[in-house]
Every structure is written in C-alpha cells, then in structure tokens.
Amino acid sequence: MSVRVVLLGPPGVGKGTQGRRLAAQHRWSLISTGEILRDAVARKTLLGLEARKRMDSGLLVPDDVMIGLVRDRSAEDDSAAGFVLDGFPRTVPQANALDSMLQARGQRPDAAVGFDAPAEELVRRLSARRECPVCKRTYNLVTAPPQNNQECDDHPGTVLTQREDDKEETVRKRLQVYREQTSPLLDYYRGQGRLRMVPATGPVDDVYHSLSRALGC
Ligand code: AMP
C-alpha cells in the first residue's frame, strides 16, 4: 500500500520523532524539510546560505524554494512506496502546491495528522531538546536523556548539540509563525475530510499508538 501522510503541528510537538518511527515501520520515506535545510546550512550550499538567516530568526523560508525542494524530493525512487512529510506544507500556498504536484502524478495526500500540545509544554520541551549531529536522533535532557551524559547512544563520543532555533526567544517566534501561517492548514485538511487529530502529550510510545490508530495502520 502506498500512503502519503502529512504531519502538522507546532514546533516541539514531536512530528520528527513520530514521523521517523512511522516511516521506518512502514518503509516509507521521511521527508523532513527542516532536516534538509539544516543539512544545506551545514554544507553551506546556495540553499543553505539563503535559508539560514530566516531559520535562525524563526521565520519561514519562501514558499517557492520549499515547493521546489519537496517536488524534487518526493519524486525520488524511495518515495514511490509512500512518504511522510514532516514540516511541509507550512502555508496554504504550499498545501495547494502539494495537492497540484501529487495530482499531476495521479496521487494525493491520503491523511493529514494534526498533533497538539499546550504552548508552555512545547517551550519546555524545545529548550531541553538536543540532537545527535551524526544521525539526527533527538533526545530530551529531562524526559528522554541519553544513557551517557550528553552523548548519542548510537554514536558514543559524539556530543549532542542544541539547534540554533531552539533558544527560547526564537521558539516563541516560531510558535507565533505557526499560529499565524501554519495552523490554518488544520481547517484546510479538515475541509477535505483528511484531518486526524492526535494528542501529543504523554509518553512517545502512547502518542505513536494513537497515531497508528488514527491512520488505521
Ligand atoms: P523544523 O525542523 O520543521 O522545525 O524547521 C526548521 C526551520 O526550517 C523552520 O523554522 C523554517 O525556518 C524552515 N522550514 C522548514 N520547513 C519549512 C517549510 N515547509 N516552509 C518554510 N520554512 C520551512
């Protein structure tokens, strides 16, 4: 079965963690636009140089850049069996563009999952979030710390890092951008009858269970 799933929700709600697990379990590809951009920033490519300032200030990268990026990535072979979109679409024009690009391939987004959690919880989670610079696995220093101090469990000796945009002031900006530009997408997908809401508070395993149930897989 080939399935295309869109994950929606504010920063810190767990889209990345849940998306990674969902994609791995079903052998779908995971398309994380934030991860693609952070990789481009690290490699100092043209895209990275263009995107960095906006990312560091918690703002969105222009729609045309993001749409081109997802159009290319979703057409790659590993996405043929299905994909999970983490972080895209983030605006109504991006959602329209996704519908058009999939329609041109005789496809459509099968489901949009809306994760939700209280704002103060998100700020708390993001300030304790760390990631492995090698494998991108994320940890939470309070609720899901690594076994050995601040090193990745899968890459001993590699010290976890904090994302530049996880500093508190930037987090608040990102939450505002989410409310203003991205949350209208909940209505967009609700109107199409494709939205499934999943509460994202509580243990990661419980949220994953709710996600699987919401998707019927
Ligand atoms: P994320 O890892 O999804 O939180 O994304 C990190 C940052 O990358 C965001 O705050 C934006 O600056 C940028 N970004 C990621 N995805 C998109 C998108 N679909 N549209 C615009 N900007 C994006």
PDB file of C-alpha atoms and ligand atoms in Angstrom:
ATOM      1  CA  MET A   1       0.000   0.000   0.000  1.00  0.00           C
ATOM      2  CA  SER A   2       1.390   3.390  -0.971  1.00  0.00           C
ATOM      3  CA  VAL A   3       0.482   6.116   1.500  1.00  0.00           C
ATOM      4  CA  ARG A   4       1.313   9.803   1.664  1.00  0.00           C
ATOM      5  CA  VAL A   5       0.942  11.334   5.103  1.00  0.00           C
ATOM      6  CA  VAL A   6       1.311  14.978   6.123  1.00  0.00           C
ATOM      7  CA  LEU A   7       2.303  15.717   9.742  1.00  0.00           C
ATOM      8  CA  LEU A   8       1.092  19.043  11.128  1.00  0.00           C
ATOM      9  CA  GLY A   9       1.606  20.683  14.484  1.00  0.00           C
ATOM     10  CA  PRO A  10       3.606  23.352  16.290  1.00  0.00           C
ATOM     11  CA  PRO A  11       7.380  23.135  16.755  1.00  0.00           C
ATOM     12  CA  GLY A  12       8.332  20.718  19.510  1.00  0.00           C
ATOM     13  CA  VAL A  13       5.156  18.676  19.325  1.00  0.00           C
ATOM     14  CA  GLY A  14       7.066  15.558  18.203  1.00  0.00           C
ATOM     15  CA  LYS A  15       6.464  15.452  14.440  1.00  0.00           C
ATOM     16  CA  GLY A  16      10.079  14.492  13.780  1.00  0.00           C
ATOM     17  CA  THR A  17      10.192  11.691  16.351  1.00  0.00           C
ATOM     18  CA  GLN A  18       6.833  10.236  15.360  1.00  0.00           C
ATOM     19  CA  GLY A  19       7.452  10.692  11.636  1.00  0.00           C
ATOM     20  CA  ARG A  20      10.802   8.921  11.795  1.00  0.00           C
ATOM     21  CA  ARG A  21       9.217   5.940  13.529  1.00  0.00           C
ATOM     22  CA  LEU A  22       6.192   5.829  11.227  1.00  0.00           C
ATOM     23  CA  ALA A  23       8.344   5.946   8.103  1.00  0.00           C
ATOM     24  CA  ALA A  24      10.734   3.283   9.406  1.00  0.00           C
ATOM     25  CA  GLN A  25       7.937   0.890  10.405  1.00  0.00           C
ATOM     26  CA  HIS A  26       6.216   1.026   7.013  1.00  0.00           C
ATOM     27  CA  ARG A  27       9.336   1.564   4.877  1.00  0.00           C
ATOM     28  CA  TRP A  28       8.031   4.869   3.640  1.00  0.00           C
ATOM     29  CA  SER A  29      10.488   7.681   3.060  1.00  0.00           C
ATOM     30  CA  LEU A  30      10.659  10.501   5.587  1.00  0.00           C
ATOM     31  CA  ILE A  31      10.792  13.947   4.033  1.00  0.00           C
ATOM     32  CA  SER A  32      11.728  16.412   6.747  1.00  0.00           C
ATOM     33  CA  THR A  33      12.101  19.850   5.203  1.00  0.00           C
ATOM     34  CA  GLY A  34      13.752  21.258   8.353  1.00  0.00           C
ATOM     35  CA  GLU A  35      16.348  18.484   8.239  1.00  0.00           C
ATOM     36  CA  ILE A  36      17.017  19.048   4.527  1.00  0.00           C
ATOM     37  CA  LEU A  37      17.515  22.762   5.201  1.00  0.00           C
ATOM     38  CA  ARG A  38      19.777  22.196   8.222  1.00  0.00           C
ATOM     39  CA  ASP A  39      21.901  19.850   6.107  1.00  0.00           C
ATOM     40  CA  ALA A  40      22.134  22.520   3.393  1.00  0.00           C
ATOM     41  CA  VAL A  41      23.161  25.101   6.024  1.00  0.00           C
ATOM     42  CA  ALA A  42      25.863  22.765   7.366  1.00  0.00           C
ATOM     43  CA  ARG A  43      27.199  22.148   3.854  1.00  0.00           C
ATOM     44  CA  LYS A  44      26.995  25.865   3.041  1.00  0.00           C
ATOM     45  CA  THR A  45      25.195  25.252  -0.253  1.00  0.00           C
ATOM     46  CA  LEU A  46      23.367  28.063  -2.027  1.00  0.00           C
ATOM     47  CA  LEU A  47      20.094  26.870  -0.483  1.00  0.00           C
ATOM     48  CA  GLY A  48      21.690  26.776   2.963  1.00  0.00           C
ATOM     49  CA  LEU A  49      23.127  30.283   2.655  1.00  0.00           C
ATOM     50  CA  GLU A  50      19.736  31.572   1.504  1.00  0.00           C
ATOM     51  CA  ALA A  51      17.758  29.807   4.253  1.00  0.00           C
ATOM     52  CA  ARG A  52      19.989  30.263   7.276  1.00  0.00           C
ATOM     53  CA  LYS A  53      19.059  33.802   8.338  1.00  0.00           C
ATOM     54  CA  ARG A  54      15.356  33.111   8.200  1.00  0.00           C
ATOM     55  CA  MET A  55      15.674  29.826  10.081  1.00  0.00           C
ATOM     56  CA  ASP A  56      17.823  31.354  12.808  1.00  0.00           C
ATOM     57  CA  SER A  57      15.216  34.067  13.368  1.00  0.00           C
ATOM     58  CA  GLY A  58      12.354  31.561  13.460  1.00  0.00           C
ATOM     59  CA  LEU A  59      10.842  32.718  10.152  1.00  0.00           C
ATOM     60  CA  LEU A  60       9.726  30.611   7.208  1.00  0.00           C
ATOM     61  CA  VAL A  61      11.817  30.061   4.094  1.00  0.00           C
ATOM     62  CA  PRO A  62       9.994  31.342   0.952  1.00  0.00           C
ATOM     63  CA  ASP A  63       7.274  29.106  -0.474  1.00  0.00           C
ATOM     64  CA  ASP A  64       8.784  28.758  -3.968  1.00  0.00           C
ATOM     65  CA  VAL A  65      12.063  27.453  -2.529  1.00  0.00           C
ATOM     66  CA  MET A  66      10.274  24.909  -0.337  1.00  0.00           C
ATOM     67  CA  ILE A  67       7.870  23.779  -3.041  1.00  0.00           C
ATOM     68  CA  GLY A  68      10.714  23.119  -5.490  1.00  0.00           C
ATOM     69  CA  LEU A  69      12.588  21.190  -2.855  1.00  0.00           C
ATOM     70  CA  VAL A  70       9.634  18.913  -1.987  1.00  0.00           C
ATOM     71  CA  ARG A  71       8.690  18.449  -5.634  1.00  0.00           C
ATOM     72  CA  ASP A  72      12.166  17.017  -6.336  1.00  0.00           C
ATOM     73  CA  ARG A  73      12.478  15.007  -3.137  1.00  0.00           C
ATOM     74  CA  SER A  74       9.023  13.389  -3.350  1.00  0.00           C
ATOM     75  CA  ALA A  75       9.705  12.248  -6.923  1.00  0.00           C
ATOM     76  CA  GLU A  76      12.756  10.193  -5.899  1.00  0.00           C
ATOM     77  CA  ASP A  77      12.523   6.382  -6.102  1.00  0.00           C
ATOM     78  CA  ASP A  78      12.471   5.802  -2.350  1.00  0.00           C
ATOM     79  CA  SER A  79       9.234   7.799  -2.079  1.00  0.00           C
ATOM     80  CA  ALA A  80       7.319   5.618  -4.539  1.00  0.00           C
ATOM     81  CA  ALA A  81       6.114   3.265  -1.787  1.00  0.00           C
ATOM     82  CA  GLY A  82       4.807   6.216   0.238  1.00  0.00           C
ATOM     83  CA  PHE A  83       6.190   9.088   2.247  1.00  0.00           C
ATOM     84  CA  VAL A  84       5.748  11.008   5.455  1.00  0.00           C
ATOM     85  CA  LEU A  85       6.057  14.777   5.212  1.00  0.00           C
ATOM     86  CA  ASP A  86       7.441  16.360   8.381  1.00  0.00           C
ATOM     87  CA  GLY A  87       7.382  20.166   8.270  1.00  0.00           C
ATOM     88  CA  PHE A  88       5.702  20.619   4.898  1.00  0.00           C
ATOM     89  CA  PRO A  89       3.298  22.150   3.995  1.00  0.00           C
ATOM     90  CA  ARG A  90       3.559  25.098   6.372  1.00  0.00           C
ATOM     91  CA  THR A  91       1.437  27.621   4.472  1.00  0.00           C
ATOM     92  CA  VAL A  92      -1.743  27.441   2.410  1.00  0.00           C
ATOM     93  CA  PRO A  93       0.150  28.097  -0.872  1.00  0.00           C
ATOM     94  CA  GLN A  94       2.437  25.151  -0.006  1.00  0.00           C
ATOM     95  CA  ALA A  95      -0.600  22.920   0.626  1.00  0.00           C
ATOM     96  CA  ASN A  96      -2.105  23.963  -2.712  1.00  0.00           C
ATOM     97  CA  ALA A  97       1.182  23.242  -4.460  1.00  0.00           C
ATOM     98  CA  LEU A  98       1.391  19.810  -2.806  1.00  0.00           C
ATOM     99  CA  ASP A  99      -2.112  18.953  -3.999  1.00  0.00           C
ATOM    100  CA  SER A 100      -1.227  20.028  -7.550  1.00  0.00           C
ATOM    101  CA  MET A 101       2.098  18.199  -7.697  1.00  0.00           C
ATOM    102  CA  LEU A 102       0.543  14.971  -6.412  1.00  0.00           C
ATOM    103  CA  GLN A 103      -2.483  15.310  -8.655  1.00  0.00           C
ATOM    104  CA  ALA A 104      -0.168  15.560 -11.659  1.00  0.00           C
ATOM    105  CA  ARG A 105       1.173  12.131 -10.623  1.00  0.00           C
ATOM    106  CA  GLY A 106      -2.321  10.700 -10.050  1.00  0.00           C
ATOM    107  CA  GLN A 107      -1.814  10.860  -6.290  1.00  0.00           C
ATOM    108  CA  ARG A 108      -2.997  12.884  -3.293  1.00  0.00           C
ATOM    109  CA  PRO A 109      -2.170  13.351   0.384  1.00  0.00           C
ATOM    110  CA  ASP A 110      -4.024  10.437   1.992  1.00  0.00           C
ATOM    111  CA  ALA A 111      -4.107  11.837   5.508  1.00  0.00           C
ATOM    112  CA  ALA A 112      -3.023  14.887   7.473  1.00  0.00           C
ATOM    113  CA  VAL A 113      -2.260  14.327  11.135  1.00  0.00           C
ATOM    114  CA  GLY A 114      -2.622  17.296  13.481  1.00  0.00           C
ATOM    115  CA  PHE A 115      -0.561  16.863  16.644  1.00  0.00           C
ATOM    116  CA  ASP A 116      -1.388  19.115  19.549  1.00  0.00           C
ATOM    117  CA  ALA A 117       0.108  20.048  22.929  1.00  0.00           C
ATOM    118  CA  PRO A 118      -0.090  23.142  25.183  1.00  0.00           C
ATOM    119  CA  ALA A 119       2.290  26.013  24.236  1.00  0.00           C
ATOM    120  CA  GLU A 120       4.130  26.104  27.575  1.00  0.00           C
ATOM    121  CA  GLU A 121       4.833  22.388  27.277  1.00  0.00           C
ATOM    122  CA  LEU A 122       6.304  22.990  23.804  1.00  0.00           C
ATOM    123  CA  VAL A 123       8.652  25.722  25.064  1.00  0.00           C
ATOM    124  CA  ARG A 124       9.788  23.415  27.884  1.00  0.00           C
ATOM    125  CA  ARG A 125      10.376  20.511  25.513  1.00  0.00           C
ATOM    126  CA  LEU A 126      12.277  22.568  22.954  1.00  0.00           C
ATOM    127  CA  SER A 127      14.660  24.109  25.463  1.00  0.00           C
ATOM    128  CA  ALA A 128      15.599  20.592  26.660  1.00  0.00           C
ATOM    129  CA  ARG A 129      15.827  19.165  23.132  1.00  0.00           C
ATOM    130  CA  ARG A 130      19.235  18.024  21.870  1.00  0.00           C
ATOM    131  CA  GLU A 131      20.180  16.159  18.712  1.00  0.00           C
ATOM    132  CA  CYS A 132      22.970  13.938  17.512  1.00  0.00           C
ATOM    133  CA  PRO A 133      24.897  15.827  14.822  1.00  0.00           C
ATOM    134  CA  VAL A 134      25.660  12.486  13.095  1.00  0.00           C
ATOM    135  CA  CYS A 135      22.341  10.573  12.940  1.00  0.00           C
ATOM    136  CA  LYS A 136      19.921  13.426  13.848  1.00  0.00           C
ATOM    137  CA  ARG A 137      18.305  11.314  16.567  1.00  0.00           C
ATOM    138  CA  THR A 138      16.687  13.642  19.072  1.00  0.00           C
ATOM    139  CA  TYR A 139      16.740  13.448  22.850  1.00  0.00           C
ATOM    140  CA  ASN A 140      15.138  15.388  25.656  1.00  0.00           C
ATOM    141  CA  LEU A 141      17.519  16.036  28.543  1.00  0.00           C
ATOM    142  CA  VAL A 142      14.622  15.796  31.014  1.00  0.00           C
ATOM    143  CA  THR A 143      12.205  13.173  29.684  1.00  0.00           C
ATOM    144  CA  ALA A 144      14.333  11.093  27.296  1.00  0.00           C
ATOM    145  CA  PRO A 145      18.016  11.654  28.094  1.00  0.00           C
ATOM    146  CA  PRO A 146      20.854   9.670  26.516  1.00  0.00           C
ATOM    147  CA  GLN A 147      22.386   6.901  28.633  1.00  0.00           C
ATOM    148  CA  ASN A 148      25.798   8.528  28.870  1.00  0.00           C
ATOM    149  CA  ASN A 149      25.620  12.141  29.913  1.00  0.00           C
ATOM    150  CA  GLN A 150      25.307  14.256  26.767  1.00  0.00           C
ATOM    151  CA  GLU A 151      26.460  11.740  24.148  1.00  0.00           C
ATOM    152  CA  CYS A 152      24.399   9.957  21.488  1.00  0.00           C
ATOM    153  CA  ASP A 153      23.525   6.348  22.457  1.00  0.00           C
ATOM    154  CA  ASP A 154      24.155   5.209  18.880  1.00  0.00           C
ATOM    155  CA  HIS A 155      27.357   7.253  18.424  1.00  0.00           C
ATOM    156  CA  PRO A 156      29.407   7.083  21.645  1.00  0.00           C
ATOM    157  CA  GLY A 157      31.796  10.033  21.866  1.00  0.00           C
ATOM    158  CA  THR A 158      29.516  12.300  19.814  1.00  0.00           C
ATOM    159  CA  VAL A 159      28.249  15.138  21.977  1.00  0.00           C
ATOM    160  CA  LEU A 160      24.620  16.141  21.405  1.00  0.00           C
ATOM    161  CA  THR A 161      24.002  19.681  20.162  1.00  0.00           C
ATOM    162  CA  GLN A 162      21.189  22.229  20.565  1.00  0.00           C
ATOM    163  CA  ARG A 163      19.596  23.669  17.440  1.00  0.00           C
ATOM    164  CA  GLU A 164      20.227  27.375  16.989  1.00  0.00           C
ATOM    165  CA  ASP A 165      16.477  27.999  16.680  1.00  0.00           C
ATOM    166  CA  ASP A 166      15.640  26.108  19.912  1.00  0.00           C
ATOM    167  CA  LYS A 167      16.738  29.085  22.038  1.00  0.00           C
ATOM    168  CA  GLU A 168      13.712  30.400  23.967  1.00  0.00           C
ATOM    169  CA  GLU A 169      13.231  33.724  22.144  1.00  0.00           C
ATOM    170  CA  THR A 170      13.329  32.059  18.727  1.00  0.00           C
ATOM    171  CA  VAL A 171      10.995  29.320  19.942  1.00  0.00           C
ATOM    172  CA  ARG A 172       8.360  31.919  20.837  1.00  0.00           C
ATOM    173  CA  LYS A 173       8.721  33.460  17.378  1.00  0.00           C
ATOM    174  CA  ARG A 174       8.334  30.034  15.741  1.00  0.00           C
ATOM    175  CA  LEU A 175       5.176  29.387  17.764  1.00  0.00           C
ATOM    176  CA  GLN A 176       3.747  32.719  16.596  1.00  0.00           C
ATOM    177  CA  VAL A 177       4.618  31.922  12.968  1.00  0.00           C
ATOM    178  CA  TYR A 178       2.931  28.542  13.420  1.00  0.00           C
ATOM    179  CA  ARG A 179      -0.257  30.124  14.766  1.00  0.00           C
ATOM    180  CA  GLU A 180      -0.411  32.728  12.013  1.00  0.00           C
ATOM    181  CA  GLN A 181       0.754  30.859   8.926  1.00  0.00           C
ATOM    182  CA  THR A 182       0.531  27.113   9.537  1.00  0.00           C
ATOM    183  CA  SER A 183      -2.451  26.475  11.816  1.00  0.00           C
ATOM    184  CA  PRO A 184      -4.928  27.467   9.020  1.00  0.00           C
ATOM    185  CA  LEU A 185      -3.868  24.196   7.388  1.00  0.00           C
ATOM    186  CA  LEU A 186      -5.840  22.296  10.018  1.00  0.00           C
ATOM    187  CA  ASP A 187      -9.015  23.754   8.514  1.00  0.00           C
ATOM    188  CA  TYR A 188      -7.659  23.193   5.017  1.00  0.00           C
ATOM    189  CA  TYR A 189      -7.341  19.435   5.575  1.00  0.00           C
ATOM    190  CA  ARG A 190     -10.440  19.257   7.772  1.00  0.00           C
ATOM    191  CA  GLY A 191     -12.361  20.732   4.836  1.00  0.00           C
ATOM    192  CA  GLN A 192     -11.006  17.950   2.621  1.00  0.00           C
ATOM    193  CA  GLY A 193     -12.073  15.344   5.185  1.00  0.00           C
ATOM    194  CA  ARG A 194      -8.458  14.193   5.651  1.00  0.00           C
ATOM    195  CA  LEU A 195      -7.568  15.576   9.071  1.00  0.00           C
ATOM    196  CA  ARG A 196      -6.950  13.236  12.042  1.00  0.00           C
ATOM    197  CA  MET A 197      -6.127  14.943  15.343  1.00  0.00           C
ATOM    198  CA  VAL A 198      -3.696  13.191  17.700  1.00  0.00           C
ATOM    199  CA  PRO A 199      -2.993  14.449  21.252  1.00  0.00           C
ATOM    200  CA  ALA A 200       0.790  14.694  21.625  1.00  0.00           C
ATOM    201  CA  THR A 201       1.136  14.851  25.396  1.00  0.00           C
ATOM    202  CA  GLY A 202       2.349  11.827  27.333  1.00  0.00           C
ATOM    203  CA  PRO A 203       4.960   9.168  26.560  1.00  0.00           C
ATOM    204  CA  VAL A 204       6.305   8.853  22.988  1.00  0.00           C
ATOM    205  CA  ASP A 205       5.014   5.252  22.740  1.00  0.00           C
ATOM    206  CA  ASP A 206       1.467   6.292  23.676  1.00  0.00           C
ATOM    207  CA  VAL A 207       1.477   9.075  21.089  1.00  0.00           C
ATOM    208  CA  TYR A 208       2.742   6.623  18.469  1.00  0.00           C
ATOM    209  CA  HIS A 209      -0.039   4.227  19.371  1.00  0.00           C
ATOM    210  CA  SER A 210      -2.646   6.991  18.900  1.00  0.00           C
ATOM    211  CA  LEU A 211      -1.009   7.977  15.615  1.00  0.00           C
ATOM    212  CA  SER A 212      -1.129   4.419  14.257  1.00  0.00           C
ATOM    213  CA  ARG A 213      -4.738   4.064  15.335  1.00  0.00           C
ATOM    214  CA  ALA A 214      -5.675   7.399  13.713  1.00  0.00           C
ATOM    215  CA  LEU A 215      -4.110   6.233  10.454  1.00  0.00           C
ATOM    216  CA  GLY A 216      -5.526   2.724  10.724  1.00  0.00           C
ATOM    217  CA  CYS A 217      -2.105   1.153  10.232  1.00  0.00           C
TER     218      CYS A 217
HETATM  219  P1  AMP B   1      11.593  22.287  11.516  1.00  0.00           P
HETATM  220  O1  AMP B   1      12.771  21.398  11.679  1.00  0.00           O
HETATM  221  O2  AMP B   1      10.466  21.628  10.776  1.00  0.00           O
HETATM  222  O3  AMP B   1      11.155  22.912  12.820  1.00  0.00           O
HETATM  223  O4  AMP B   1      12.062  23.506  10.573  1.00  0.00           O
HETATM  224  C1  AMP B   1      13.096  24.384  10.972  1.00  0.00           C
HETATM  225  C2  AMP B   1      13.016  25.664  10.166  1.00  0.00           C
HETATM  226  O5  AMP B   1      13.180  25.382   8.762  1.00  0.00           O
HETATM  227  C3  AMP B   1      11.693  26.412  10.249  1.00  0.00           C
HETATM  228  O6  AMP B   1      11.586  27.235  11.402  1.00  0.00           O
HETATM  229  C4  AMP B   1      11.727  27.222   8.965  1.00  0.00           C
HETATM  230  O7  AMP B   1      12.599  28.324   9.068  1.00  0.00           O
HETATM  231  C5  AMP B   1      12.362  26.233   7.973  1.00  0.00           C
HETATM  232  N1  AMP B   1      11.349  25.400   7.303  1.00  0.00           N
HETATM  233  C6  AMP B   1      11.185  24.052   7.395  1.00  0.00           C
HETATM  234  N2  AMP B   1      10.167  23.632   6.645  1.00  0.00           N
HETATM  235  C7  AMP B   1       9.653  24.733   6.042  1.00  0.00           C
HETATM  236  C8  AMP B   1       8.568  24.972   5.173  1.00  0.00           C
HETATM  237  N3  AMP B   1       7.795  23.971   4.740  1.00  0.00           N
HETATM  238  N4  AMP B   1       8.338  26.249   4.768  1.00  0.00           N
HETATM  239  C9  AMP B   1       9.096  27.260   5.177  1.00  0.00           C
HETATM  240  N5  AMP B   1      10.127  27.127   6.030  1.00  0.00           N
HETATM  241  C10 AMP B   1      10.409  25.877   6.466  1.00  0.00           C
END
